[in-house]
Coordinates of C-alpha atoms and ligand atoms in Angstrom, one line a residue:
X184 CA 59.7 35.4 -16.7
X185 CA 59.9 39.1 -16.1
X186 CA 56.5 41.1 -15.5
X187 CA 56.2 45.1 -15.7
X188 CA 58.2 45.8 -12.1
X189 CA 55.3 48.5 -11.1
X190 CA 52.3 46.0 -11.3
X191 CA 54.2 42.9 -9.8
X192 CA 52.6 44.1 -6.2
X193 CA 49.3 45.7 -7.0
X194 CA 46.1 44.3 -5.5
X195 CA 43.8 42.2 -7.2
X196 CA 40.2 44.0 -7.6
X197 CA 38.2 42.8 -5.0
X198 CA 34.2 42.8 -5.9
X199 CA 31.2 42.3 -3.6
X200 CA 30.8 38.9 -2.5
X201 CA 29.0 36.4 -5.4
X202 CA 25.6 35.2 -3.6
X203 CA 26.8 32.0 -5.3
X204 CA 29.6 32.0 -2.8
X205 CA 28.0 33.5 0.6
X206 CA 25.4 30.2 0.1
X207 CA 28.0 28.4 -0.6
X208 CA 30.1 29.1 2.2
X209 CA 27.6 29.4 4.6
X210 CA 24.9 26.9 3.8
X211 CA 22.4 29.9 3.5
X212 CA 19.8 29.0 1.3
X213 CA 17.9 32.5 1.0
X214 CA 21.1 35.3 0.3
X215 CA 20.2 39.0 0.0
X216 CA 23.2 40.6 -2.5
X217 CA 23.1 44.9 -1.7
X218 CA 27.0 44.9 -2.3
X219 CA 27.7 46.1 -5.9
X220 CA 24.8 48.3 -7.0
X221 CA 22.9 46.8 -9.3
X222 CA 19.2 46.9 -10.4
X223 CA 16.8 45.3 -7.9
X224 CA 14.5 44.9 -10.6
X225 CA 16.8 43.7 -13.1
X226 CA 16.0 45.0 -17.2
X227 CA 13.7 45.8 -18.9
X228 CA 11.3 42.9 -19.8
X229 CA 12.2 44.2 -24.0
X230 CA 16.1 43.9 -23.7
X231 CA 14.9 40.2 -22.3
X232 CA 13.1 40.0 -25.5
X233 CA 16.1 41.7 -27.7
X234 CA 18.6 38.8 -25.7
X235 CA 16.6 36.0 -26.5
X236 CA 16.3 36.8 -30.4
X237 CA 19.8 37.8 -30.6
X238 CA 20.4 33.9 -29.8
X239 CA 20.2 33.2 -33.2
X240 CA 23.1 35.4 -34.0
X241 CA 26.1 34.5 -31.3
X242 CA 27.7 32.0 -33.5
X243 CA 28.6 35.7 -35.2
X244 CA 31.2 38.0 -34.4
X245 CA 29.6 41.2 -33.1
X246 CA 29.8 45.1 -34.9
X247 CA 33.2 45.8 -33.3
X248 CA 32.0 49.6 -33.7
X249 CA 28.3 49.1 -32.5
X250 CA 27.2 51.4 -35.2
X251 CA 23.3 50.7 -34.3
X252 CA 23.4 51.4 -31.5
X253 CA 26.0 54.1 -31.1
X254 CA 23.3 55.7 -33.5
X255 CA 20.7 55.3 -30.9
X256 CA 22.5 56.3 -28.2
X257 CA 24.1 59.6 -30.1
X258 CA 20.2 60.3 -30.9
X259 CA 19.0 59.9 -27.6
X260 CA 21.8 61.8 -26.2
X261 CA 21.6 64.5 -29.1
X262 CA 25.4 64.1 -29.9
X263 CA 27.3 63.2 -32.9
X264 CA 27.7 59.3 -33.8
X265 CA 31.6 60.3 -33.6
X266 CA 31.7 61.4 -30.2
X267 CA 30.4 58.3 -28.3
X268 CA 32.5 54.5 -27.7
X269 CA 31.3 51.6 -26.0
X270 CA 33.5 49.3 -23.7
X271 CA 33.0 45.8 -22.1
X272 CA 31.5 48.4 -19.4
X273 CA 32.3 51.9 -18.3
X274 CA 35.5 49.9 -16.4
X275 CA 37.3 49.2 -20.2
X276 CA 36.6 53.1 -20.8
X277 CA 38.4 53.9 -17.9
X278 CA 41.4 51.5 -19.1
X279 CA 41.7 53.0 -22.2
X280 CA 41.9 56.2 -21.5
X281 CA 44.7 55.3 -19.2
X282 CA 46.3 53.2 -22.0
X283 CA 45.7 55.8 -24.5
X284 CA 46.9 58.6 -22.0
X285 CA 49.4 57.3 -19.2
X286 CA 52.8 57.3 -19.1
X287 CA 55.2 56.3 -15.9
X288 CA 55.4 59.4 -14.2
X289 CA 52.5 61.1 -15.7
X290 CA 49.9 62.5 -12.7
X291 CA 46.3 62.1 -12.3
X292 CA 44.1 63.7 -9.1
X293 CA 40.9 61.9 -7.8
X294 CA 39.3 62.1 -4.9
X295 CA 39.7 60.0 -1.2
X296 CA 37.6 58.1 -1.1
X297 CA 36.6 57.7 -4.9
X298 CA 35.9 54.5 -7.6
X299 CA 38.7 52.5 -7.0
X300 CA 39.6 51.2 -11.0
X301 CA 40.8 55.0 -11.6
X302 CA 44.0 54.3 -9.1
X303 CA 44.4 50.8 -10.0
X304 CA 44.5 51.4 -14.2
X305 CA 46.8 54.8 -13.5
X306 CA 48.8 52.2 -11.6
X307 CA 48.9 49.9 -14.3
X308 CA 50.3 52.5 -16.8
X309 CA 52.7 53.7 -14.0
X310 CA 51.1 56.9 -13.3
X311 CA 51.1 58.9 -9.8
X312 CA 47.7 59.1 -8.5
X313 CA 46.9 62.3 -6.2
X314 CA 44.5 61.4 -3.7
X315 CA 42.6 64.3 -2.3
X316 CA 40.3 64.2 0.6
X317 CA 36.7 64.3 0.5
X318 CA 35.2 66.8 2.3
X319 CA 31.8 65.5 4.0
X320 CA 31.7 63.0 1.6
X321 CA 32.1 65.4 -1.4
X322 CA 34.6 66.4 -3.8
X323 CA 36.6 68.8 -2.8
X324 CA 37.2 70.6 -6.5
X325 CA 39.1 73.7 -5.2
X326 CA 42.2 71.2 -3.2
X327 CA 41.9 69.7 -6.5
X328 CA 42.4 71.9 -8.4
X329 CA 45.4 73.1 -6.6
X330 CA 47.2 69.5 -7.4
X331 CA 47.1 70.3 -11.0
X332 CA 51.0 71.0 -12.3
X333 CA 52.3 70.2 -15.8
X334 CA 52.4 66.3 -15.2
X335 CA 48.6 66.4 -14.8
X336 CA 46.8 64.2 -17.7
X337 CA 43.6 63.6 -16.1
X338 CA 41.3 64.2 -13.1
X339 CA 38.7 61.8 -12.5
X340 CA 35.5 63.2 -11.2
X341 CA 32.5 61.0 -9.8
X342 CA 29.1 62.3 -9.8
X343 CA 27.3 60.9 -7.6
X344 CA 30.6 59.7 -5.8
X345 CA 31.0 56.0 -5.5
X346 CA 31.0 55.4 -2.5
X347 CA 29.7 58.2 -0.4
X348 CA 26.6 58.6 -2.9
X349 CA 27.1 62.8 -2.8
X350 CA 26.7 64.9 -6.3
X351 CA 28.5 68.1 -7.2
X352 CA 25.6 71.0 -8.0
X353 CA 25.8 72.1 -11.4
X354 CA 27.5 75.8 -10.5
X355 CA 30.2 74.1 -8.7
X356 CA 31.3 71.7 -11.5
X357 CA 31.1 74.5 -14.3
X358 CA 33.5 76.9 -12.2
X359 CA 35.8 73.8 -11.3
X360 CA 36.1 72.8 -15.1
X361 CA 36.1 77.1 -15.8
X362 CA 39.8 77.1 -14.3
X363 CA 41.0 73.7 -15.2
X364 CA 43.9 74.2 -17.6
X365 CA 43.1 73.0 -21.4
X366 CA 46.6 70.3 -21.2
X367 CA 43.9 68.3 -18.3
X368 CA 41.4 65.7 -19.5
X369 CA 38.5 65.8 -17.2
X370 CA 36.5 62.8 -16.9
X371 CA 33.2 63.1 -15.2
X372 CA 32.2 59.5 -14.1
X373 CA 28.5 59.5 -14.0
X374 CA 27.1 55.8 -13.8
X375 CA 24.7 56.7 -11.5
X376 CA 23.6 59.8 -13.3
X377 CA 20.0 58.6 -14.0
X378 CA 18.9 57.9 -10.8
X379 CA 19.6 61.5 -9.7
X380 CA 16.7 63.5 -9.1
X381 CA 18.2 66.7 -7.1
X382 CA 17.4 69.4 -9.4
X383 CA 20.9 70.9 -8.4
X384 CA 22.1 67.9 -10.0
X385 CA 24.0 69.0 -14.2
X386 CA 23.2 67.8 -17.1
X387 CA 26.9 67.5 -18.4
X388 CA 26.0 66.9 -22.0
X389 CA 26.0 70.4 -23.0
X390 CA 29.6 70.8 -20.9
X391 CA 30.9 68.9 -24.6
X392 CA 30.6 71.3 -26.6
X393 CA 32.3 74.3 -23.8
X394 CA 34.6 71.9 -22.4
X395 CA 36.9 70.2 -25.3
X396 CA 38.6 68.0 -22.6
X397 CA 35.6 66.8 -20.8
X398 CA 34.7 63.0 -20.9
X399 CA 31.5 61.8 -19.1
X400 CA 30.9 58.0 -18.7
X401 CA 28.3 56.2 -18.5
X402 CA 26.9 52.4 -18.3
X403 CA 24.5 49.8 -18.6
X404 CA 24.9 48.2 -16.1
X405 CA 23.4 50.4 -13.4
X406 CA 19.5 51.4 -13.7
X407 CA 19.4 49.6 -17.0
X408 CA 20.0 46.7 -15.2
X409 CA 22.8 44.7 -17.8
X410 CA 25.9 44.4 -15.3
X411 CA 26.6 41.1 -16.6
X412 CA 26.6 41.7 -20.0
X413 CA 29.1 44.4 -19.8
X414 CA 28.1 47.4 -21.6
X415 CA 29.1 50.9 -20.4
X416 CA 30.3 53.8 -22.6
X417 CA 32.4 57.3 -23.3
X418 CA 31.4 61.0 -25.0
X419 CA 33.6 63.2 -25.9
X420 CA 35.2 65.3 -28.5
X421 CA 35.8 63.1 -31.5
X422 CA 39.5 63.5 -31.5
X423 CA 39.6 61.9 -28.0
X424 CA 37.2 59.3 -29.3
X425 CA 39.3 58.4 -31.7
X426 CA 42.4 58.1 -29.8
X427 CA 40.6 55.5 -27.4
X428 CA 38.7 53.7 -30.6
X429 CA 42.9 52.9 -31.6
X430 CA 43.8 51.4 -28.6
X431 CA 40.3 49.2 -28.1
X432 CA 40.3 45.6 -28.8
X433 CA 38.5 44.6 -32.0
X434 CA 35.2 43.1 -30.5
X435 CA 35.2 44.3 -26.9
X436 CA 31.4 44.4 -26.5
X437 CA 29.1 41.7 -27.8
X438 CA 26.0 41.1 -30.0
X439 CA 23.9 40.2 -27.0
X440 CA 24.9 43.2 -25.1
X441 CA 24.8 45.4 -27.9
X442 CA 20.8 44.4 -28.6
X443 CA 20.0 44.1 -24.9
X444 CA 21.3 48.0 -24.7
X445 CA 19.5 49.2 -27.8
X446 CA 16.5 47.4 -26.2
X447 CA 16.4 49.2 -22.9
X448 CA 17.3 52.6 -24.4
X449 CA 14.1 52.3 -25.8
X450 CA 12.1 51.7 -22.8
X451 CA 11.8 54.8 -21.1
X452 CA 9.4 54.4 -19.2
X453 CA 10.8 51.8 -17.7
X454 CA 14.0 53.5 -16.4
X455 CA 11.8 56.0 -14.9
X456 CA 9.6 53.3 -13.1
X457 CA 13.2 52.0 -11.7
X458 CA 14.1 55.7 -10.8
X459 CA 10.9 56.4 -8.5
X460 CA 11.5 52.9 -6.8
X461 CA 14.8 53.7 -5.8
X462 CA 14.0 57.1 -4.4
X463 CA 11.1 56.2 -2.5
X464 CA 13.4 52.9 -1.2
X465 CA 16.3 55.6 -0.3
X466 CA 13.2 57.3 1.3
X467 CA 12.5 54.1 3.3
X468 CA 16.4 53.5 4.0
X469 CA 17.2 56.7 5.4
X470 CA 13.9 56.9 7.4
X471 CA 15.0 53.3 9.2
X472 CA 18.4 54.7 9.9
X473 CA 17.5 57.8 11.6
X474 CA 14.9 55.2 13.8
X475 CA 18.2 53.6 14.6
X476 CA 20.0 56.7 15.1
X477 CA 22.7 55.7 12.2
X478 CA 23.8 59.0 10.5
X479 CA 24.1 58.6 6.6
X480 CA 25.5 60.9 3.6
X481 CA 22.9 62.5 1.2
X482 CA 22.1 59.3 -1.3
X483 CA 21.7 60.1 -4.9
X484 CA 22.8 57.2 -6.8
X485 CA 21.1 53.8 -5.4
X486 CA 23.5 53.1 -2.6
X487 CA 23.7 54.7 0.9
X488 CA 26.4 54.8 3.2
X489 CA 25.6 55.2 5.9
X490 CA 28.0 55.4 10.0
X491 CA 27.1 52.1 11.8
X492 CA 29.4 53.6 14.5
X493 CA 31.2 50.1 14.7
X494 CA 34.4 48.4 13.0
X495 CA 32.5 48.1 9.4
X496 CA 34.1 44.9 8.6
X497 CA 32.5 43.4 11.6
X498 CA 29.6 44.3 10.7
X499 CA 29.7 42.7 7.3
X500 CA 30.7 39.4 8.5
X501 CA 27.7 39.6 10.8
X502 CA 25.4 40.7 8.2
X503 CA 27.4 38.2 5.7
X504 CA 26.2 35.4 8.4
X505 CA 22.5 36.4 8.4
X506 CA 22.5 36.1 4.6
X507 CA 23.0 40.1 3.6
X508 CA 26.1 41.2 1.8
X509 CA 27.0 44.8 1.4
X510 CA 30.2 46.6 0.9
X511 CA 32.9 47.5 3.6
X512 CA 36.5 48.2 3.9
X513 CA 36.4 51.8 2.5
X514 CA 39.8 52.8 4.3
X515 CA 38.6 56.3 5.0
X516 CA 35.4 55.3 7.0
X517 CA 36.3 52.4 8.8
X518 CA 33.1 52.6 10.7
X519 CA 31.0 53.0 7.3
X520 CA 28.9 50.6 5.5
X521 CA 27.8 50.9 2.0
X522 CA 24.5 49.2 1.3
X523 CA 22.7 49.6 -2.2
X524 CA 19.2 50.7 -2.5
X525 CA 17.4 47.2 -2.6
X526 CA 14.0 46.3 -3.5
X527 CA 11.0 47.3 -0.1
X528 CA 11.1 43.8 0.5
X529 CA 15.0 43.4 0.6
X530 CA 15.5 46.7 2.0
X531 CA 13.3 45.3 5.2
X532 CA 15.1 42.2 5.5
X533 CA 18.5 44.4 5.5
X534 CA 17.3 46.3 8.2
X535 CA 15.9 44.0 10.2
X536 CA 19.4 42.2 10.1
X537 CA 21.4 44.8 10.7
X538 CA 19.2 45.8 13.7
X539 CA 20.0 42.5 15.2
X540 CA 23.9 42.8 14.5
X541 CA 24.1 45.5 16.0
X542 CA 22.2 44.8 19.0
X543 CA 24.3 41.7 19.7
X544 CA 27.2 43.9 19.1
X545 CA 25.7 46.3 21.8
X546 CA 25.8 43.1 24.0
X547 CA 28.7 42.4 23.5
X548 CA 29.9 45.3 24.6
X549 CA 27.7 45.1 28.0
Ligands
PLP214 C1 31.4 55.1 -10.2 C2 31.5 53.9 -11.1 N1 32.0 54.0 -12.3 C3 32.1 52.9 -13.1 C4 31.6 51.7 -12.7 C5 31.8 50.6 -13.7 O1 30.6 50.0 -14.1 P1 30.6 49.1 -15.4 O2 32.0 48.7 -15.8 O3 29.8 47.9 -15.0 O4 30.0 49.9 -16.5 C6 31.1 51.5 -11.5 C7 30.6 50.2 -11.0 O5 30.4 49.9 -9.9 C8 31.0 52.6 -10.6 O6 30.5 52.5 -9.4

């Protein structure tokens, strides 16, 4: 058997640690999980309700095109139904636009440190991925800019940035995507968009209709609180819509997610009461780190990362021990944990561990 030569030594995706596992492994009985950015709070109790009638149904092969809800959506969003496609999470999005886009040799610039699926799907299709440099945590649009030649298909911008947690201001991204040539898609990654309450902070919806080559993602999964059932989505012109739609499996997002979404689009209110938590928890976060000294990047999403001024994979095995897992190994800040905005309660017992790690670290050291 002969794979594709280019994928035979790429890495397998790596996610937080299952709590499954960690109590597992460990014989920890209570496990706090602040590793992969999900919703303290979960969903909305109404998407529980929409799951649990949609029970009735699974024996049924979904909408493959989500019409309903694609409906809602484009109405909430105040697009056209033609403009918007749904993927087993804003991850398949990302993969088909590299499958509907890539080919071996094409190039595509994001930033260092950034989302790692955009590297690993260019390097599926073969693509050369330009990796440029955050600067304090933030894209650094002008150096990327400057990477753009005539094998550029697409630059991947993420606002807020997983994982720093920074956001591009609304005059910076319009005079980035003013001088970024019409041959380059831009794709503004924004899965953490509605936690963001800097006013600074654009509302790229309105960049559609300037902008022919902008596509913005977005997902379920984040403050609406349905990781597992995989939901995420694209907008965009409908030519590039389409394009993707052609290359998308049949059924690639199912009933149950499908009603679950439609469900929590719904509920407002809800969303906002998730929003408030997790800025007064970054509030309570970033008030405990500078108590500790730790400095942190500006948090807009809900996740922080924040300089624990100590080999960050120690860290996590220590906190990993004391039943807390959160996110290390970002190559560019070794010393850098990435913790998500948990609930008050779970935010305490964070702290509280990490304050003993590192003060048996420190004692260590003595
Ligand atoms: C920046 C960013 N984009 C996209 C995703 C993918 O989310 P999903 O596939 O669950 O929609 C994530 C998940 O962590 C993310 O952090």
């Amino acid at each position: 058997m002969k794979p594709k030569s280019h994928i035979v030594n790429l890495p397998v995706y790596q996610p937080g640690k299952p709590i499954e596992d960690v109590k597992r492994e460990l014989g920890l009985d209570e496990v706090i999980k602040l590793a992969s950015n999900e919703n303290p709070y979960g969903a909305s109790p109404k998407a529980k309700e929409a799951i649990i009638s949609e029970l009735e149904n699974i024996s049924i092969y979904p909408d493959g095109g989500a019409v309903e809800l694609t409906a809602d959506l484009a109405s909430f969003l105040g697009v056209n139904t033609n403009q918007i496609i749904f993927g087993c999470g804003s991850d398949e999005i990302i993969a088909l636009l590299t499958r509907a886009f890539f080919v071996p040799g094409d190039e595509t610039i994001m930033a260092d440190q950034t989302f790692s699926v955009y590297k690993s799907n260019a390097d599926i299709e073969g693509a050369v991925s330009i990796e440029v440099p955050l600067v304090n945590g933030t894209h650094d649009l002008d150096a990327m800019l400057a990477k753009v030649n005539d094998r550029t298909k697409i630059i991947w911008v993420c606002n807020p940035n997983n994982p720093t947690g920074t956001i591009l201001p609304e005059a910076e991204l319009t005079a980035f995507l003013d001088k970024v040539p019409a041959h380059v898609m831009v794709v503004l990654d924004e899965a953490y968009c509605e936690y963001v309450t800097d006013p600074a902070y654009p509302n790229s919806i309105p960049y559609l209709a300037k902008y022919p080559n902008v596509v913005i993602l977005r997902t379920f999964s984040k403050i609406y609180g349905l990781a597992s059932l995989r939901i995420g989505y694209g907008i965009g012109q409908p030519e590039v819509i389409k394009l993707i739609n052609q290359v998308r499996e049949p059924f690639n997002t199912t009933r149950v997610a499908q009603a679950a979404a439609k469900a929590a689009l719904k509920d407002q209110e809800y969303i906002d009461s998730c929003r408030t938590a997790n800025s007064n928890g970054i509030v309570q976060l970033q008030g405990e780190f500078d108590r500790l000294g730790l400095e942190y990047f500006p948090a807009h999403g809900n996740f922080i990362m924040v300089d624990v001024r100590k080999p960050a994979g120690e860290i996590f095995e220590a906190l990993l021990r004391k039943g807390v897992i959160i996110r290390a190994g970002h190559h560019k800040y070794p010393t850098h944990i990435r913790v998500t905005v948990g609930s008050q309660e779970q935010n305490k017992a964070f702290i509280h561990a990490l304050e003993q790690v590192l003060k048996e670290q420190e004692a260590l050291v003595q």
